[in-house]
Each structure stands twice: as C-alpha cells, then as structure tokens.
Short mmCIF file of C-alpha atoms in Angstrom, two decimals:
data_model
loop_
_atom_site.label_atom_id
_atom_site.label_comp_id
_atom_site.label_asym_id
_atom_site.label_seq_id
_atom_site.Cartn_x
_atom_site.Cartn_y
_atom_site.Cartn_z
CA UNK U 14 87.89 100.75 95.77
CA UNK U 15 86.20 100.98 99.16
CA UNK U 16 87.84 99.70 102.33
CA UNK U 17 85.18 96.99 102.67
CA UNK U 18 85.98 95.78 99.14
CA UNK U 19 89.67 95.61 99.98
CA UNK U 20 88.95 93.58 103.12
CA UNK U 21 86.72 91.19 101.17
CA UNK U 22 89.42 90.65 98.55
CA UNK U 23 92.10 90.04 101.18
CA UNK U 24 90.26 87.03 102.57
CA UNK U 25 91.31 85.09 99.45
CA UNK U 26 94.73 83.56 100.16
CA UNK U 27 96.16 84.09 96.68
CA UNK U 28 94.91 87.67 96.48
CA UNK U 29 96.23 88.48 99.94
CA UNK U 30 99.67 87.08 99.13
CA UNK U 31 99.85 88.92 95.81
CA UNK U 32 98.61 92.15 97.37
CA UNK U 33 101.31 92.03 100.05
CA UNK U 34 104.00 91.05 97.50
CA UNK U 35 102.90 93.97 95.32
CA UNK U 36 103.69 96.33 98.20
CA UNK U 37 107.35 95.49 97.54
CA UNK U 38 108.22 94.54 101.11
CA UNK U 39 109.13 90.87 101.43
CA UNK U 40 109.89 91.40 105.12
CA UNK U 41 106.28 92.49 105.59
CA UNK U 42 105.09 89.35 103.80
CA UNK U 43 107.23 87.15 106.05
CA UNK U 44 106.00 88.89 109.21
CA UNK U 45 102.38 88.72 108.09
CA UNK U 46 102.76 84.99 107.34
CA UNK U 47 104.36 84.44 110.75
CA UNK U 48 101.60 86.31 112.55
CA UNK U 49 98.92 84.43 110.62
CA UNK U 50 100.52 81.12 111.54
CA UNK U 51 100.93 82.18 115.19
CA UNK U 52 97.21 83.02 115.27
CA UNK U 53 96.17 79.80 113.52
CA UNK U 54 94.58 81.55 110.55
CA UNK U 55 95.31 81.91 106.86
CA UNK U 56 97.30 84.84 105.55
CA UNK U 57 94.15 86.16 103.90
CA UNK U 58 92.17 86.04 107.13
CA UNK U 59 95.00 87.73 109.01
CA UNK U 60 95.40 90.47 106.38
CA UNK U 61 91.67 91.19 106.38
CA UNK U 62 91.60 91.23 110.19
CA UNK U 63 94.56 93.63 110.20
CA UNK U 64 92.80 96.15 107.95
CA UNK U 65 89.58 95.88 109.99
CA UNK U 66 91.55 96.36 113.21
CA UNK U 67 93.23 99.44 111.78
CA UNK U 68 89.91 100.88 110.62
CA UNK U 69 88.31 100.23 114.01
CA UNK U 70 91.18 101.33 116.26
CA UNK U 71 93.30 103.97 114.56
CA UNK U 72 93.37 107.25 116.46
CA UNK U 73 92.21 110.50 114.94
CA UNK U 74 95.87 111.52 114.69
CA UNK U 75 96.63 108.36 112.72
CA UNK U 76 93.74 109.07 110.34
CA UNK U 77 95.03 112.61 109.85
CA UNK U 78 98.52 111.27 109.13
CA UNK U 79 97.06 108.70 106.73
CA UNK U 80 95.17 111.41 104.83
CA UNK U 81 98.39 113.39 104.43
CA UNK U 82 100.25 110.30 103.25
CA UNK U 83 97.47 109.50 100.78
CA UNK U 84 97.65 113.00 99.31
CA UNK U 85 101.39 112.53 98.64
CA UNK U 86 101.10 108.95 97.39
CA UNK U 87 101.21 107.72 93.81
CA UNK U 88 99.37 104.58 95.00
CA UNK U 89 96.92 105.46 97.80
CA UNK U 90 95.65 101.88 98.16
CA UNK U 91 99.13 100.55 98.78
CA UNK U 92 99.85 103.39 101.19
CA UNK U 93 96.72 102.62 103.19
CA UNK U 94 97.52 98.91 103.37
CA UNK U 95 101.12 99.52 104.40
CA UNK U 96 100.00 101.82 107.21
CA UNK U 97 97.31 99.40 108.34
CA UNK U 98 99.67 96.41 108.38
CA UNK U 99 102.41 98.40 110.09
CA UNK U 100 100.01 99.83 112.66
CA UNK U 101 98.89 96.40 113.80
CA UNK U 102 102.25 94.64 113.46
CA UNK U 103 103.95 97.22 115.65
CA UNK U 104 101.34 96.64 118.33
CA UNK U 105 99.85 100.12 118.25
CA UNK U 106 96.39 98.64 117.96
CA UNK U 107 96.81 96.52 121.05
CA UNK U 108 96.92 92.77 121.39
CA UNK U 109 93.46 91.71 120.31
CA UNK U 110 93.19 88.18 119.02
CA UNK U 111 92.48 87.60 115.34
CA UNK U 112 89.51 85.38 116.14
CA UNK U 113 87.78 88.02 118.30
#
C-alpha cells in the first residue's frame, strides 16, 4: 500500500482507531487521542496529518533509519506508522498546527 493510500484510510475515524490499536500500543492510542482533542480534530484527521507531517519533514537520516527498520520488520506498514507517530509526538517535526 502506498503512503497516500494509508493517509486516505486514516482519515476515517474507525479505521484510524483500529490501525493504532493494531500497533499494540495503547499508550500511543491515548496520546494520539489527546493530541487530536487538543488540536480540535478527529483522531483520523490527526493520524493522517501526523503521517503527512512525517513524510514532509523527516530528515534524510530519519529516512535512512526508517529504511533499515523496514528491512528488519515483519510488518513494514506498522513500523512506518509507529515511526511517523513517534516522530511527531516527540516534537521532532516541530510544532506545526494540525490545521495548517
């Protein structure tokens, strides 16, 4: 699945919630829900924004690290999403607003 397809699917609230739950990190789900609420958007909109922000702002070193992680991963899609969510949640991507 292409990154654009993943982003499009994440905009659906149910799909976004299930996708995050499937990552096996309930703490991540709670933090994503909190950030979505703090930004006045749905979880789906926040998740999609997070992946777009990662794609647009990750450094070349981050992309290199992601490629290495994907090569070692049994589930590359989940690995990519976890890195994208973590990248934005830890503030590495800056403090851009979701509605920008």
